JSON list of C-alpha atoms and ligand atoms in Angstrom, two decimals:
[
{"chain": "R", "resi": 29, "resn": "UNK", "atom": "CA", "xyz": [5.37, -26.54, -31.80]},
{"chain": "R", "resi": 30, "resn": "UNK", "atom": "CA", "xyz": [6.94, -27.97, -28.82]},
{"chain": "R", "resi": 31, "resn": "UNK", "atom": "CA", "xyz": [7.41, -26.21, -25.84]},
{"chain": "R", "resi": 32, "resn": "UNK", "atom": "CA", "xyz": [10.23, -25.65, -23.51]},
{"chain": "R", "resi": 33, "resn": "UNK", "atom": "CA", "xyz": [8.59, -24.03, -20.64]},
{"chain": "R", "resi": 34, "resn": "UNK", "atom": "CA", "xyz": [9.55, -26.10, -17.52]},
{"chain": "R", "resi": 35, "resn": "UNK", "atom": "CA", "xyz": [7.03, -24.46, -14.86]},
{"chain": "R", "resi": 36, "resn": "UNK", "atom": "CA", "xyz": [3.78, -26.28, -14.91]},
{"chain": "R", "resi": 37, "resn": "UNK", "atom": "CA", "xyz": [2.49, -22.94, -14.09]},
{"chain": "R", "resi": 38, "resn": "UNK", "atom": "CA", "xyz": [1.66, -20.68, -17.50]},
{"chain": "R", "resi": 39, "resn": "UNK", "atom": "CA", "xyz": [2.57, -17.56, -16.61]},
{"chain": "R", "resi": 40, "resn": "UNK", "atom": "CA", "xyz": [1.18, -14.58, -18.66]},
{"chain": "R", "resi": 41, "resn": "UNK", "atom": "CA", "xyz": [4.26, -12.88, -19.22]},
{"chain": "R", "resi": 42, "resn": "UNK", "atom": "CA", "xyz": [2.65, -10.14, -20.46]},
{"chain": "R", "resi": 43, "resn": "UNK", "atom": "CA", "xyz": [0.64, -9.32, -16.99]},
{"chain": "R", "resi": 44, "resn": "UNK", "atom": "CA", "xyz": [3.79, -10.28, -14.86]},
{"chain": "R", "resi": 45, "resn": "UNK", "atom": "CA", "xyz": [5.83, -7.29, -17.51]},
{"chain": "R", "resi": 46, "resn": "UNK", "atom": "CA", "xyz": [2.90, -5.28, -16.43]},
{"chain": "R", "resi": 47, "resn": "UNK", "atom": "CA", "xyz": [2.66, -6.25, -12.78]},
{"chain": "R", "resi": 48, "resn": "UNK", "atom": "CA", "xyz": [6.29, -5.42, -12.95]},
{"chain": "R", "resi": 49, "resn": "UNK", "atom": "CA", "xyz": [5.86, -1.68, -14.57]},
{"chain": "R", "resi": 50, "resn": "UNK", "atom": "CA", "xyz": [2.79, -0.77, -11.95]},
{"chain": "R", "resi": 51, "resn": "UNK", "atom": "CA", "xyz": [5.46, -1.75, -8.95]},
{"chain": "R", "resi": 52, "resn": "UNK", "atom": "CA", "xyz": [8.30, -0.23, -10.42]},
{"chain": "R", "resi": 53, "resn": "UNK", "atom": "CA", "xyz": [6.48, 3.25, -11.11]},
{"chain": "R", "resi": 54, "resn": "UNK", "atom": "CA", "xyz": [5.21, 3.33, -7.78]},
{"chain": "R", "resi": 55, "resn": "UNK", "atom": "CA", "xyz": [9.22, 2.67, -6.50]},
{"chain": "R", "resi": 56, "resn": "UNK", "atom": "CA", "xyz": [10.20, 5.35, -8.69]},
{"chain": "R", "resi": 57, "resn": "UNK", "atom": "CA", "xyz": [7.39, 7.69, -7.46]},
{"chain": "R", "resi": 58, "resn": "UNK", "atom": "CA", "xyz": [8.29, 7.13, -4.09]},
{"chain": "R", "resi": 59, "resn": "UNK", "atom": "CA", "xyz": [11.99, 6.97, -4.21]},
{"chain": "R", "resi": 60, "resn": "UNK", "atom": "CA", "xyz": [12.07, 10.20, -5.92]},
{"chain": "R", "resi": 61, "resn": "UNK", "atom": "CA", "xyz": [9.62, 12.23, -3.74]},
{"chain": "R", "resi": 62, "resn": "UNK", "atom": "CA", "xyz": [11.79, 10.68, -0.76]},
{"chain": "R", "resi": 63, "resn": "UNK", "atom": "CA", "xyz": [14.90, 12.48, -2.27]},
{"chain": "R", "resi": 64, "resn": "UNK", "atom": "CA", "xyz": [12.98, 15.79, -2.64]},
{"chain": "R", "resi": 65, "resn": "UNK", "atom": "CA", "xyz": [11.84, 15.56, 1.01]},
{"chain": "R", "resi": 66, "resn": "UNK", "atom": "CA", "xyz": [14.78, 14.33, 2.61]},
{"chain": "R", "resi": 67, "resn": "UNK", "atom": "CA", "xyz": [15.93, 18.04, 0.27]},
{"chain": "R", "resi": 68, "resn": "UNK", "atom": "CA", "xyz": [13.74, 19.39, 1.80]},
{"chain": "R", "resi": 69, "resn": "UNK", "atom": "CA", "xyz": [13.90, 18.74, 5.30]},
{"chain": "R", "resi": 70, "resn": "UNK", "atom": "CA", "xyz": [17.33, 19.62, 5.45]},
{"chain": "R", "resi": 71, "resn": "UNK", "atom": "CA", "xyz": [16.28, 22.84, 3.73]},
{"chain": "R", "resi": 72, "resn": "UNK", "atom": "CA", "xyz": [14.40, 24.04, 7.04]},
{"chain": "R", "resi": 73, "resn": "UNK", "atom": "CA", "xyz": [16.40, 22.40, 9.52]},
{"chain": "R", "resi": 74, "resn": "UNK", "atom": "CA", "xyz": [19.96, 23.75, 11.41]},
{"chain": "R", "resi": 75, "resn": "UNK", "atom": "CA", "xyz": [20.63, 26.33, 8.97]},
{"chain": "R", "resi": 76, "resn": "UNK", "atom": "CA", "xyz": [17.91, 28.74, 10.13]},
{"chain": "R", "resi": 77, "resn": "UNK", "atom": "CA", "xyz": [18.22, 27.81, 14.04]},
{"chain": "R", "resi": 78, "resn": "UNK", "atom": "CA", "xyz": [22.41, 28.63, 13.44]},
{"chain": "R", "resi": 79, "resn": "UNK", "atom": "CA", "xyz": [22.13, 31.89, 11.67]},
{"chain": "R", "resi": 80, "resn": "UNK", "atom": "CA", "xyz": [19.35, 32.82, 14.22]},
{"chain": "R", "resi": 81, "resn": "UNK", "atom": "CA", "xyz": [16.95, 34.40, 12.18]},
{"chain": "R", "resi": 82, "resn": "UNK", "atom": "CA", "xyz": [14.19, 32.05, 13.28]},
{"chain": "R", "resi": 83, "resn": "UNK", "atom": "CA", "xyz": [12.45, 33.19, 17.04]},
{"chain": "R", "resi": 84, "resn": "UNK", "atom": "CA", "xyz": [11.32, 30.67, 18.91]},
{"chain": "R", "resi": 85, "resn": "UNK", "atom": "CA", "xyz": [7.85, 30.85, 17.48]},
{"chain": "R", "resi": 86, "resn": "UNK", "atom": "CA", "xyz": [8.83, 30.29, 14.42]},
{"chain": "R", "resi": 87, "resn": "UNK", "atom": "CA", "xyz": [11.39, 27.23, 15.69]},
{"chain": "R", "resi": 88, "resn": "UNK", "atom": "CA", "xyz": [8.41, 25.32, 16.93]},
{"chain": "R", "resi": 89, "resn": "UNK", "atom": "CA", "xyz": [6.35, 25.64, 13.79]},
{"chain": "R", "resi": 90, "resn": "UNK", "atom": "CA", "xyz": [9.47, 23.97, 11.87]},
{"chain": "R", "resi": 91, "resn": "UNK", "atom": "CA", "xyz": [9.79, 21.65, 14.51]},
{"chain": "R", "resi": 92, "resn": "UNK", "atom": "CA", "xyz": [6.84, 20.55, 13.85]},
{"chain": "R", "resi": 93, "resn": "UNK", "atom": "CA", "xyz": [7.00, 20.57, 9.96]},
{"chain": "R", "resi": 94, "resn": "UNK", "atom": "CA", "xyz": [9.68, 19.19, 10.34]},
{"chain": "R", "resi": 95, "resn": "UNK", "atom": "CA", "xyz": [7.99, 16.03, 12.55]},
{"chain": "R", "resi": 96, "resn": "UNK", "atom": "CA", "xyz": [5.75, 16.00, 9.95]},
{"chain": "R", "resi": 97, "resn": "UNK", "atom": "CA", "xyz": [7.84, 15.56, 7.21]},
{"chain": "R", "resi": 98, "resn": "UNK", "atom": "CA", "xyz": [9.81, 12.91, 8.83]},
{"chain": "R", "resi": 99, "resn": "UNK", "atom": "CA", "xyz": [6.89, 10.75, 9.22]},
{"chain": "R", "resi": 100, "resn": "UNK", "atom": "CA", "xyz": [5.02, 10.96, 6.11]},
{"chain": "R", "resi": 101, "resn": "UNK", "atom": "CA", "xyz": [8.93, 9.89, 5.14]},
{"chain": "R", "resi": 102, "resn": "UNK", "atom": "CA", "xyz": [8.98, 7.32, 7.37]},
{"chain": "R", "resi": 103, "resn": "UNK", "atom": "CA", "xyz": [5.00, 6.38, 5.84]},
{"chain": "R", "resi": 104, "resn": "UNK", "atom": "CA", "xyz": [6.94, 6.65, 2.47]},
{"chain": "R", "resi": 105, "resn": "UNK", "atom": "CA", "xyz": [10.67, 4.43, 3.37]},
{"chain": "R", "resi": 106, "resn": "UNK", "atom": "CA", "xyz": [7.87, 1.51, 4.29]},
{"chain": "R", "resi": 107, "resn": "UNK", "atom": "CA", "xyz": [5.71, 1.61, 1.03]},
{"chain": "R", "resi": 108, "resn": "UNK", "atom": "CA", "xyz": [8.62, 1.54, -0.74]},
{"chain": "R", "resi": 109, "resn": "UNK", "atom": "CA", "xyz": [9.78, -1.32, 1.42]},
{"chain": "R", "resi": 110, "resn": "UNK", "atom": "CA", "xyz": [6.68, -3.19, 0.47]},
{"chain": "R", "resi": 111, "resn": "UNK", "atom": "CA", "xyz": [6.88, -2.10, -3.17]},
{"chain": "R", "resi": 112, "resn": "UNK", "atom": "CA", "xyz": [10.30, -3.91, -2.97]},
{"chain": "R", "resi": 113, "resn": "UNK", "atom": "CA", "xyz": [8.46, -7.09, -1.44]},
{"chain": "R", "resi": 114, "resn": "UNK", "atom": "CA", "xyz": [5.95, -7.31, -3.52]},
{"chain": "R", "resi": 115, "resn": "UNK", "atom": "CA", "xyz": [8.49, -6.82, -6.97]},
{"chain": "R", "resi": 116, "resn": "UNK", "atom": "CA", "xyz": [10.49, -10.15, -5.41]},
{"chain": "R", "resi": 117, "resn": "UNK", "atom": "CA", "xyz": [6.95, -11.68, -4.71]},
{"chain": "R", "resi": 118, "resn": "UNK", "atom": "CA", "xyz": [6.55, -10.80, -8.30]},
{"chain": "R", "resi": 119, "resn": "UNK", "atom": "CA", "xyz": [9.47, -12.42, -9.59]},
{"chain": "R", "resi": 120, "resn": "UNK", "atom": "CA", "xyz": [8.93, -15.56, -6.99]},
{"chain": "R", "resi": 121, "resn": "UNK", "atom": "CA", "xyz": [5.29, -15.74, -9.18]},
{"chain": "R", "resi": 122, "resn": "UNK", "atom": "CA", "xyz": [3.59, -15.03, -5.91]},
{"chain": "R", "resi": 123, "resn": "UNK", "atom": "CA", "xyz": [2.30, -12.07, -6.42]},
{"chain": "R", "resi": 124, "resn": "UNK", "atom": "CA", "xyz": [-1.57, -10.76, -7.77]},
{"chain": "R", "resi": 125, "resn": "UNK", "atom": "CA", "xyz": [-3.33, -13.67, -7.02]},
{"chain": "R", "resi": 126, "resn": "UNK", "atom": "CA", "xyz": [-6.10, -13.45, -4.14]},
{"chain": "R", "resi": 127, "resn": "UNK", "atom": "CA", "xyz": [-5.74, -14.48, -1.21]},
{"chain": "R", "resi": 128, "resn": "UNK", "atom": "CA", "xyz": [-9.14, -16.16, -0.73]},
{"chain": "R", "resi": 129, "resn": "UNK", "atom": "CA", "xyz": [-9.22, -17.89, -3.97]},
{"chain": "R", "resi": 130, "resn": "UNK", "atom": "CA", "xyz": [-6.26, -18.12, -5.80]},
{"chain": "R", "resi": 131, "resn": "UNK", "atom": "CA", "xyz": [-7.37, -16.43, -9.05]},
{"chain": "R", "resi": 132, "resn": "UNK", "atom": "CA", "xyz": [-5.63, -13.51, -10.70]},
{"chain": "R", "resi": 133, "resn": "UNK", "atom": "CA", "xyz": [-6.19, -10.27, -8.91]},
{"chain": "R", "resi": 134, "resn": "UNK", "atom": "CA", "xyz": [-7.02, -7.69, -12.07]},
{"chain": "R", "resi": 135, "resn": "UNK", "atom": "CA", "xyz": [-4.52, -5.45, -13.44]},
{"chain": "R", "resi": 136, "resn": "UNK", "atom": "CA", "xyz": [-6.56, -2.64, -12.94]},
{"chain": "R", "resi": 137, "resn": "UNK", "atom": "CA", "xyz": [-7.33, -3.23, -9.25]},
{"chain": "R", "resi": 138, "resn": "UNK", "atom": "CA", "xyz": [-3.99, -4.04, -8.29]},
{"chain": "R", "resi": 139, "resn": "UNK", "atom": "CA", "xyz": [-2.68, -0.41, -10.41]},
{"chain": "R", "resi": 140, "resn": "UNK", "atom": "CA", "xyz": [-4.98, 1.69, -7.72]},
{"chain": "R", "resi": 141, "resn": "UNK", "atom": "CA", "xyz": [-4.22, -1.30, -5.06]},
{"chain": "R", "resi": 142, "resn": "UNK", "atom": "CA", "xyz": [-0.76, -2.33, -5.60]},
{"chain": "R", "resi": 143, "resn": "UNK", "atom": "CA", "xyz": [-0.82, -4.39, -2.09]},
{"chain": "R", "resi": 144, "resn": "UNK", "atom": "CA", "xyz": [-4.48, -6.10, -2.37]},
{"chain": "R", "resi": 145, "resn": "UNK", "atom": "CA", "xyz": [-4.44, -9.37, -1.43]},
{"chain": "R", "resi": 146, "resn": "UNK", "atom": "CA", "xyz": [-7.80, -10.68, -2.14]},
{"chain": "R", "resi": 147, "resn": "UNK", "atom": "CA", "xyz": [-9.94, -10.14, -5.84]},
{"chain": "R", "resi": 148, "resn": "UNK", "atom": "CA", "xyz": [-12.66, -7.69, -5.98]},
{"chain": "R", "resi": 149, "resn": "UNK", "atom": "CA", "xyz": [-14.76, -10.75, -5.87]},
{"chain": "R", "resi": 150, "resn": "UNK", "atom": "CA", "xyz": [-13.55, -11.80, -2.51]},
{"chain": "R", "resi": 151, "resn": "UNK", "atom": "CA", "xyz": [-13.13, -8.30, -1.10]},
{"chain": "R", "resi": 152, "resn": "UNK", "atom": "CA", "xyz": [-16.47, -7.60, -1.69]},
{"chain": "R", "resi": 153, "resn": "UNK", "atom": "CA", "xyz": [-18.04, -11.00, -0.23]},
{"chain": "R", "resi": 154, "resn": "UNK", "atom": "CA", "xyz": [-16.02, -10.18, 3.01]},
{"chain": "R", "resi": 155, "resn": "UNK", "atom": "CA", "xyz": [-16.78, -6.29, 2.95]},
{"chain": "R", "resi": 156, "resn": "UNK", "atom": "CA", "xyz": [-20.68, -7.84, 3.59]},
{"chain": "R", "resi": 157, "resn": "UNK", "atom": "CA", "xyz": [-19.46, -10.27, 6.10]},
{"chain": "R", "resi": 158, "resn": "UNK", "atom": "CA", "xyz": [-17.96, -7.66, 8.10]},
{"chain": "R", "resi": 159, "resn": "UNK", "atom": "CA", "xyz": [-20.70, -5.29, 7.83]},
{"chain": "R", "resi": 160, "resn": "UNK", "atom": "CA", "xyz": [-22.65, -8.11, 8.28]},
{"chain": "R", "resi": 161, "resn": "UNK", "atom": "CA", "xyz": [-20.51, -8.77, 11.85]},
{"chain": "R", "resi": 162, "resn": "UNK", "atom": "CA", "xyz": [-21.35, -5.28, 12.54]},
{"chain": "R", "resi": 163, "resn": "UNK", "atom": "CA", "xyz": [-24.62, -5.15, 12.74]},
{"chain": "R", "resi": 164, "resn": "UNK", "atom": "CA", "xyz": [-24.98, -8.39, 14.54]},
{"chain": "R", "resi": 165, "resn": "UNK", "atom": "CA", "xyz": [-22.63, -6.84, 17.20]},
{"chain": "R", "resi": 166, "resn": "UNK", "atom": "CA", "xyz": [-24.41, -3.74, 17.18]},
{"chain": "R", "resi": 167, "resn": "UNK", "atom": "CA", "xyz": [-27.83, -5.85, 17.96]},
{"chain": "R", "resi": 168, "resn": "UNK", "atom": "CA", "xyz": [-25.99, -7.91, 20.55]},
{"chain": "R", "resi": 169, "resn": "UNK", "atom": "CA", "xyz": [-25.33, -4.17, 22.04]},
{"chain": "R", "resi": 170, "resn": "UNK", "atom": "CA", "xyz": [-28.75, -3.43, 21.92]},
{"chain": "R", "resi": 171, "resn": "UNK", "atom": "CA", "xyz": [-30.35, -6.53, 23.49]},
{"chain": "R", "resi": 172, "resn": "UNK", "atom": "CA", "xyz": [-27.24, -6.39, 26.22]},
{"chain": "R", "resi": 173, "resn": "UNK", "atom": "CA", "xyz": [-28.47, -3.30, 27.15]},
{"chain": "R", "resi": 174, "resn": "UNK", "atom": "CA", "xyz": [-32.22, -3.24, 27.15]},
{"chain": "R", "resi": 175, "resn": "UNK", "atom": "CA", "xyz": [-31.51, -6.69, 29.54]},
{"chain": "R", "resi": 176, "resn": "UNK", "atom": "CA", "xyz": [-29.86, -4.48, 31.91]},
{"chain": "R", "resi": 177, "resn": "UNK", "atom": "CA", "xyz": [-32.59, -1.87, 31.86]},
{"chain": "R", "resi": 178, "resn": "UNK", "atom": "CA", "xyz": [-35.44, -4.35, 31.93]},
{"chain": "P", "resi": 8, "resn": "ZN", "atom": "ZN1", "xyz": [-10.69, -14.11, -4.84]}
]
C-alpha cells in the first residue's frame, strides 16, 4: 500500500484526537464555570447595594468576594487563553513533545499537566539539578557566613 501522507513527520493521529479531547475538556470546563461565575458575580453585586438591604459590613465582605471572584476569573480567562494556545499548537503539531528532548510528552502526564513542557524524564533530571542548585547555594550560605564570623 502506498501512502499519501505528505508530512515527513508520522503523526499518531490517534494521540493528536486525544491531545485534542484533554484540551478541549479542559476549555469546556473552564468556559462553563466562567459563565456560572461571571452569574454569579453579578448575583451579589449592585442589586443588594441599590435596594439597601446590605449595611456596610456586609458591603465590604461582598466587596471582597466579589475581588475574589474576579480574580480566580481573571486566573480562569488566562488558562483558557492558554488552553486555546496550546489547541492551535496542537493543530500546528507543536504541541506534547518535551522541551528538553523532543520526545512525546505521555498522554497521561499531559491529562493532569495539560501545559508541561518537558517529559517526566526531563522534569525529573532537572527537579535534581535544581535541588541540587539548592543545596550548593545553601552551602555557599553557610561557608559565606562562618567567613564572616571567623
Ligand atoms: Zn524529555
Amino acid at each position: 500500500m502506498k501512502s499519501t501522507r505528505k508530512s515527513t513527520r508520522i503523526i499518531n493521529t490517534d494521540r493528536h484526537d486525544e491531545l485534542r479531547r484533554i484540551l478541549e475538556e479542559r476549555r469546556q470546563e473552564l468556559s462553563s464555570e466562567l459563565r456560572r461565575q461571571i452569574h454569579h458575580v453579578r448575583a451579589i453585586g449592585p442589586a443588594d447595594l441599590a435596594q439597601g438591604v446590605v449595611d456596610a459590613e456586609e458591603a465590604s465582605v461582598s466587596d471582597i468576594q466579589e475581588d475574589i471572584e474576579i480574580a480566580l476569573m481573571q486566573m480562569k480567562s488566562e488558562t483558557l487563553s492558554r488552553v486555546n494556545e496550546a489547541l492551535g499548537r496542537l493543530e500546528a503539531g507543536r504541541y506534547g513533545f518535551c522541551y528538553e528532548c523532543g520526545d512525546e510528552i505521555s498522554e497521561a502526564r499531559l491529562r493532569a499537566l495539560p501545559f508541561a513542557l518537558r517529559c517526566k524524564d526531563c522534569e525529573e533530571e532537572r527537579e535534581q539539578a535544581e535541588a541540587r542548585d539548592k543545596f550548593y547555594a545553601r552551602r555557599g550560605t553557610t561557608a559565606a557566613i562562618l567567613d564572616i564570623a571567623s
